Coordinates of C-alpha atoms and ligand atoms in Angstrom, one line a residue:
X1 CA -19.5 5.0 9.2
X2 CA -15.5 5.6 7.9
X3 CA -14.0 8.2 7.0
X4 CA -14.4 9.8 3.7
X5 CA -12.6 8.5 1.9
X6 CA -12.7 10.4 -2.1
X7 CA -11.4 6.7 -3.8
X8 CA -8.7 7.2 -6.0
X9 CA -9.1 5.2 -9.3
X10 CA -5.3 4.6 -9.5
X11 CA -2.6 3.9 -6.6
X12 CA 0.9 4.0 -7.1
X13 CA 2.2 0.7 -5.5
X14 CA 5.3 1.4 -3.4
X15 CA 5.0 4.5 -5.3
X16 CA 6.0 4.8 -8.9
X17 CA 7.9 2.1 -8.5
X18 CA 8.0 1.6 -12.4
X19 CA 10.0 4.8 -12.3
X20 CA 12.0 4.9 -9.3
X21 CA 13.0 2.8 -6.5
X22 CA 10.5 1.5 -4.8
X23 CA 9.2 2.7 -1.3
X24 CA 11.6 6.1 -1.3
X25 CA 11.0 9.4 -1.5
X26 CA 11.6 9.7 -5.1
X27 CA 8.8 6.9 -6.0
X28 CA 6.5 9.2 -4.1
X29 CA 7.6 12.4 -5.9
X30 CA 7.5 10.4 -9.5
X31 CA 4.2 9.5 -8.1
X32 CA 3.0 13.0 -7.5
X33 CA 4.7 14.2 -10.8
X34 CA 2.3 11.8 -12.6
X35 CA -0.6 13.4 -11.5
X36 CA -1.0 10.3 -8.9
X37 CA -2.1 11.7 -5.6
X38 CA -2.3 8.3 -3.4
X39 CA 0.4 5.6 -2.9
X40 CA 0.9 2.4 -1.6
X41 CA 3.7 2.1 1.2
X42 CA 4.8 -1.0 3.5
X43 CA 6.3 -0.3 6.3
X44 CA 7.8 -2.1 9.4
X45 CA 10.9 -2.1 12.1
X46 CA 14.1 -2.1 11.9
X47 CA 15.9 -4.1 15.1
X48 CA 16.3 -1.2 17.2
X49 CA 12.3 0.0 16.4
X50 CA 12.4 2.8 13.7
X51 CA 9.8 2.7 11.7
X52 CA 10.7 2.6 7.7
X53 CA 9.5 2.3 4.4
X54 CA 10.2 -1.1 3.2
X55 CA 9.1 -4.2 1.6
X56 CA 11.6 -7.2 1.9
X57 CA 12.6 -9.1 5.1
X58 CA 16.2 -7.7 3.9
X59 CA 17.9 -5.2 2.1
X60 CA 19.5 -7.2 -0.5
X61 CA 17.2 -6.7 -3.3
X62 CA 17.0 -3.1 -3.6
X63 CA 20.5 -1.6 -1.5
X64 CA 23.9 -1.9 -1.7
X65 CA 24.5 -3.9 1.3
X66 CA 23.0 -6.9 3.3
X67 CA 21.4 -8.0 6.2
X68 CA 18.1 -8.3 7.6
X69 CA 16.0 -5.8 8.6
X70 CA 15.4 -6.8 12.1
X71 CA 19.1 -7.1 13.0
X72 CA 19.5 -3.6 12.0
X73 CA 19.4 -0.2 13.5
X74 CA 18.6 3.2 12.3
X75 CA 22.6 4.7 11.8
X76 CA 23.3 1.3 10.0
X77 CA 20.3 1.7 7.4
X78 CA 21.4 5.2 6.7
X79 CA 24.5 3.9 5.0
X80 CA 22.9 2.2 2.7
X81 CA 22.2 3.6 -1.0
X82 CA 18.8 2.1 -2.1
X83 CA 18.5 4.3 -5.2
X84 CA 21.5 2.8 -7.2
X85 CA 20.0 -0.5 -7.7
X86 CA 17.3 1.0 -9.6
X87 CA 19.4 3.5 -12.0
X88 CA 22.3 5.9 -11.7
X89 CA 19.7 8.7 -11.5
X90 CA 18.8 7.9 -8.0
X91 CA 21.9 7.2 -6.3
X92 CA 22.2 8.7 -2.7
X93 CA 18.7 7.6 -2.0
X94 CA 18.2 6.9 1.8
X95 CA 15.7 4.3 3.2
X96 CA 12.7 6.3 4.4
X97 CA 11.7 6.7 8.3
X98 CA 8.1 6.6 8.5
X99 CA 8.1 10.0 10.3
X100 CA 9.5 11.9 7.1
X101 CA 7.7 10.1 4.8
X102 CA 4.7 10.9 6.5
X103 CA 5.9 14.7 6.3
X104 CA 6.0 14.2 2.8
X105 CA 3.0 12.9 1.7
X106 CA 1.6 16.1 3.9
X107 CA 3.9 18.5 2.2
X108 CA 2.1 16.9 -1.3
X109 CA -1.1 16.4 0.2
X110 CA -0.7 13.0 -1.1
X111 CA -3.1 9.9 0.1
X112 CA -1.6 6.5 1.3
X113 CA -2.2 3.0 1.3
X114 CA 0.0 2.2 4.2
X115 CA 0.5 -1.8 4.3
X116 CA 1.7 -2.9 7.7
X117 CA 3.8 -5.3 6.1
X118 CA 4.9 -8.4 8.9
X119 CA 7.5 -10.5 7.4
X120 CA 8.2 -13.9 8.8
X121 CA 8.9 -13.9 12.5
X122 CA 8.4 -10.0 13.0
X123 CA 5.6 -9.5 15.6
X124 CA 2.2 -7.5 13.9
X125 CA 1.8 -6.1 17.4
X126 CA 5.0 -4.4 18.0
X127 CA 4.7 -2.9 14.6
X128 CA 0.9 -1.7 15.4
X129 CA 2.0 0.0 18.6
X130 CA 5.0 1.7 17.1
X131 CA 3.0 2.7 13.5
X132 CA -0.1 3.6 14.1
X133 CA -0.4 6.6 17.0
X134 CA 2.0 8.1 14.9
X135 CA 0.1 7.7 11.9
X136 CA -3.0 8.5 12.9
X137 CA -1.5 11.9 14.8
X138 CA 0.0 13.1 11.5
X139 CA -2.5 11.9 8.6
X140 CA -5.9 12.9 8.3
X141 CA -8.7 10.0 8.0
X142 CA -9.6 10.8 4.5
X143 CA -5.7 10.2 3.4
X144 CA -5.0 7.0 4.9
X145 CA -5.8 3.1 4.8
X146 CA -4.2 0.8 6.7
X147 CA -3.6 -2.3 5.1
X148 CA -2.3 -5.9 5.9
X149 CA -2.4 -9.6 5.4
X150 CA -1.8 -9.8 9.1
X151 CA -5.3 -10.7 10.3
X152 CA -3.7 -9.7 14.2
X153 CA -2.6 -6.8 13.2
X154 CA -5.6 -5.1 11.8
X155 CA -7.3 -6.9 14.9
X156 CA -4.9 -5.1 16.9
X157 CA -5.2 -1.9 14.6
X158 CA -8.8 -1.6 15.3
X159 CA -8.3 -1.1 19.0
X160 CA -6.5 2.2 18.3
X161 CA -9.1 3.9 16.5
X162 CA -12.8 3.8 16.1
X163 CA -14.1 3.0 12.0
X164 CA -14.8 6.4 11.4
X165 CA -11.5 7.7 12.3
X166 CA -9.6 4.4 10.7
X167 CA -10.2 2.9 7.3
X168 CA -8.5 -1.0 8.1
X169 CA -7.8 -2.8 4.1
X170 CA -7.7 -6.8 4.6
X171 CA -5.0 -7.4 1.9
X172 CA -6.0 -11.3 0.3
X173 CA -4.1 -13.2 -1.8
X174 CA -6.4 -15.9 -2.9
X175 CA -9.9 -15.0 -1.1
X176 CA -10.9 -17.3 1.8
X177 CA -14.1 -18.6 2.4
X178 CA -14.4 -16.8 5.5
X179 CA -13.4 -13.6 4.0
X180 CA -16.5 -11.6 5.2
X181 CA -16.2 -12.8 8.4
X182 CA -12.4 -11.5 8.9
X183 CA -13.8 -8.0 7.1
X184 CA -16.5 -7.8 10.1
X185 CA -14.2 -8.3 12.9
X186 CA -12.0 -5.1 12.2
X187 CA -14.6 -3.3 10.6
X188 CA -12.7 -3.1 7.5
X189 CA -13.4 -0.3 4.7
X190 CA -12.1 -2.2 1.8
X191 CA -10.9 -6.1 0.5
X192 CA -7.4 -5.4 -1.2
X193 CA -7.7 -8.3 -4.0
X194 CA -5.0 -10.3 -6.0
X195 CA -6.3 -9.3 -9.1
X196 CA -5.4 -12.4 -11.0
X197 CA -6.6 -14.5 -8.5
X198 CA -10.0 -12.7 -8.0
X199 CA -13.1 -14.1 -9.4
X200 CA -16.1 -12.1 -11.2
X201 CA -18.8 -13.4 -8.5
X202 CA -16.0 -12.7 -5.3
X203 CA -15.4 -8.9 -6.9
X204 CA -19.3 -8.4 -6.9
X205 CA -19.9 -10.2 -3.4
X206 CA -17.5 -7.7 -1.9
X207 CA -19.3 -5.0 -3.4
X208 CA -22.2 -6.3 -2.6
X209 CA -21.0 -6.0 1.0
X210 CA -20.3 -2.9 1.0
X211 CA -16.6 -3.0 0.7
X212 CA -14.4 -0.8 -1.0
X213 CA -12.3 -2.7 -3.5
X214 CA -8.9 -2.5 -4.5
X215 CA -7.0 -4.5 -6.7
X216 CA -3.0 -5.0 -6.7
X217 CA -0.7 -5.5 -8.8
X218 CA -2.1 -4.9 -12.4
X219 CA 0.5 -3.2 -14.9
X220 CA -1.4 -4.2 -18.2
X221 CA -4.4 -2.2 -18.1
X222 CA -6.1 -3.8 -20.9
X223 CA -6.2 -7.2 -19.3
X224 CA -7.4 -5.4 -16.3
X225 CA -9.8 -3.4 -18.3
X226 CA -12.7 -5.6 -17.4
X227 CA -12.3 -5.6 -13.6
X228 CA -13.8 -2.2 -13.3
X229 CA -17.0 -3.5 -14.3
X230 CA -16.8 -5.6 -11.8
X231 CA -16.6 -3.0 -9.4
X232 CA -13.2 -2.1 -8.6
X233 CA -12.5 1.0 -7.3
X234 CA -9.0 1.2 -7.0
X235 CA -6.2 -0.6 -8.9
X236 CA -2.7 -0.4 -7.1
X237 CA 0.1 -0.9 -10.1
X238 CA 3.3 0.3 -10.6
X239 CA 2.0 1.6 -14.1
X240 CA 0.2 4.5 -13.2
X241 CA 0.9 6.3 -15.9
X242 CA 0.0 3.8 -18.7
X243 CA -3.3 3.2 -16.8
X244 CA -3.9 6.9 -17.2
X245 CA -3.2 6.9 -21.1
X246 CA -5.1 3.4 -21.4
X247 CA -8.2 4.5 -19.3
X248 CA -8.5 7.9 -21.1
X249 CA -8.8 6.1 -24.8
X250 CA -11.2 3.9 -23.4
X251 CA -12.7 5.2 -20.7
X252 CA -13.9 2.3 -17.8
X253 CA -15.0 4.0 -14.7
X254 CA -18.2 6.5 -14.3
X255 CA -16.2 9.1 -12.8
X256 CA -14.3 10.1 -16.1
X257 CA -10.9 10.3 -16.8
X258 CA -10.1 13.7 -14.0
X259 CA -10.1 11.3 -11.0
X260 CA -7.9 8.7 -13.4
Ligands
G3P1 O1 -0.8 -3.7 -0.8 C1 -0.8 -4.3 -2.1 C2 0.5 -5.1 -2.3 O2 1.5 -4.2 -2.0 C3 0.6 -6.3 -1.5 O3 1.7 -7.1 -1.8 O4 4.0 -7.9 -1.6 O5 3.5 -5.9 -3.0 O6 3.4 -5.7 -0.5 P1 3.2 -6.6 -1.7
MG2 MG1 2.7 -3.7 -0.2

C-alpha cells in the first residue's frame, strides 16, 4: 500500500517557473495562482548543511553572484537576489530554506514533488538524513513524493519510512533495462519519465506495473497530447497554464478538466 495519493494531472516544475524564478517562493505562489496545487522542487545543501530549494551545482544561472553551492553557507546565500535574473518584478527574492518552503506549501495546502536533487560529488546520504525527517514531520503522505535519479538515495530514503507513509519517484532519463528491478527495491510509487525519451510500449509497461507515471518536462501540450493515452498521470512542465487551456479544448484524461 502508499499513501493516497489524489494524482494531480499537472505539476508545476520548480514551480511556475515559466512565470517566475524558478524554485522560490514566488514560482510556488504563481503556481497556486494558477489554480496548480502540486509543484516540483529540488532541493539539496548548502556547505554548512541548510537545506534549500535549488537546482544547479552553483548559483550562477539564476543569482546575482557566484559560487558553488557546497562552499557556501546559509548568511552567504541570503545575500544573493535570485529573483532579478528572471525580471525586475521579482527582485529581492531570497533562496528558499527547505523549512519555510515547507511552511508554505502548508500555508497553501499545496502538494510537492520534492527531487532530492545530488549534483556531482554531493553525497545522496547526507542530503537523505538532513531532508527527509524533516519532511516527513511537516508534510502529510498524501502531499509529498520524493523523487531522485539517485538510485542510493531513494535506497537510503526507503529506510526512513515504510511505503505507506512514503511515496519514493525513481526519476529516469532514458529508461534502463533494469528499470523494474530499481522500482522494486525502494518500493517506488511512481517512474518519473523523460517524456521525449519515453517509448509507447515503456509508458504502458510501467503502467502495467502498477506505477504511477509522471512525465517531465513537456511545455507543448499538443505534442504531448498523445502521452495521456498512454497512461500518464502527471505531466511536470513549466507551462501549466497552457496545458490547462490546451487540455480543456481537447479534453485527454478521464477525470475532466476540474483536476486539470
Ligand atoms: O523532477 C523532474 C525534473 O525536475 C528532473 O530534471 O533537471 O529539471 O531537475 P531537472
Ligand atoms: Mg527537478
Amino acid at each position: 500500500m502508499h499513501p493516497a495519493i489524489s494524482l494531480p494531472t499537472l505539476i508545476a516544475h520548480r514551480g511556475y517557473s515559466a512565470k517566475a524564478p524558478e524554485n522560490t517562493f514566488a514560482a510556488v505562489r504563481a503556481a497556486h495562482s494558477a489554480g496548480v496545487n502540486w509543484v516540483e522542487l529540488d532541493v539539496q545543501l548548502l556547505g554548512d548543511g541548510t537545506p534549500v530549494i535549488w537546482h544547479d551545482a552553483d548559483v550562477a544561472r539564476c543569482s546575482d553572484g557566484r559560487g558553488k553551492l557546497r562552499q557556501m553557507t546559509w548568511p552567504q546565500s541570503q545575500t544573493l537576489d535570485v529573483g532579478r535574473w528572471f525580471g525586475h518584478d521579482f527582485t529581492g527574492e531570497k533562496m528558499p530554506r527547505l523549512d519555510a518552503m515547507l511552511a508554505l506549501l502548508n500555508e497553501l495546502g499545496m502538494g510537492v514533488n520534492l527531487e532530492l536533487k545530488v549534483n556531482r560529488g554531493h553525497d545522496p546520504v547526507a542530503l537523505v538524513e538532513r531532508v527527509l525527517p524533516e519532511v516527513l514531520e511537516v508534510l502529510p503522505p498524501e502531499r509529498l513524493v520524493l523523487s531522485s535519479f539517485d538510485n542510493l538515495a531513494l535506497r537510503h530514503s526507503r529506510q526512513f519510512a515504510k511505503p505507506d507513509n512514503l511515496a519514493l519517484g525513481m526519476l529516469f532519463n532514458r529508461l534502463p533495462k533494469d528499470w523494474q528491478a530499481q522500482c522494486r527495491e525502494v518500493d517506488a510509487f511512481s517512474v518519473h519519465a523523460n517524456w521525449s525519451r519515453l517509448k509507447r510500449a515503456q509508458a504502458e509497461a510501467i503502467q502495467q506495473a502498477g506505477y504511477a507515471l509522471f512525465c517531465y518536462t513537456p511545455n507543448n501540450p499538443g505534442d504531448f497530447h498523445p502521452m495521456w493515452a498512454w497512461g500518464t498521470d502527471s505531466a511536470i512542465t513549466d507551462e501549466p497554464e497552457r496545458f490547462q487551456r490546451y487540455l480543456s479544448a481537447h479534453p485527454a484524461k478521464a477525470n475532466g478538466p476540474e483536476n486539470v
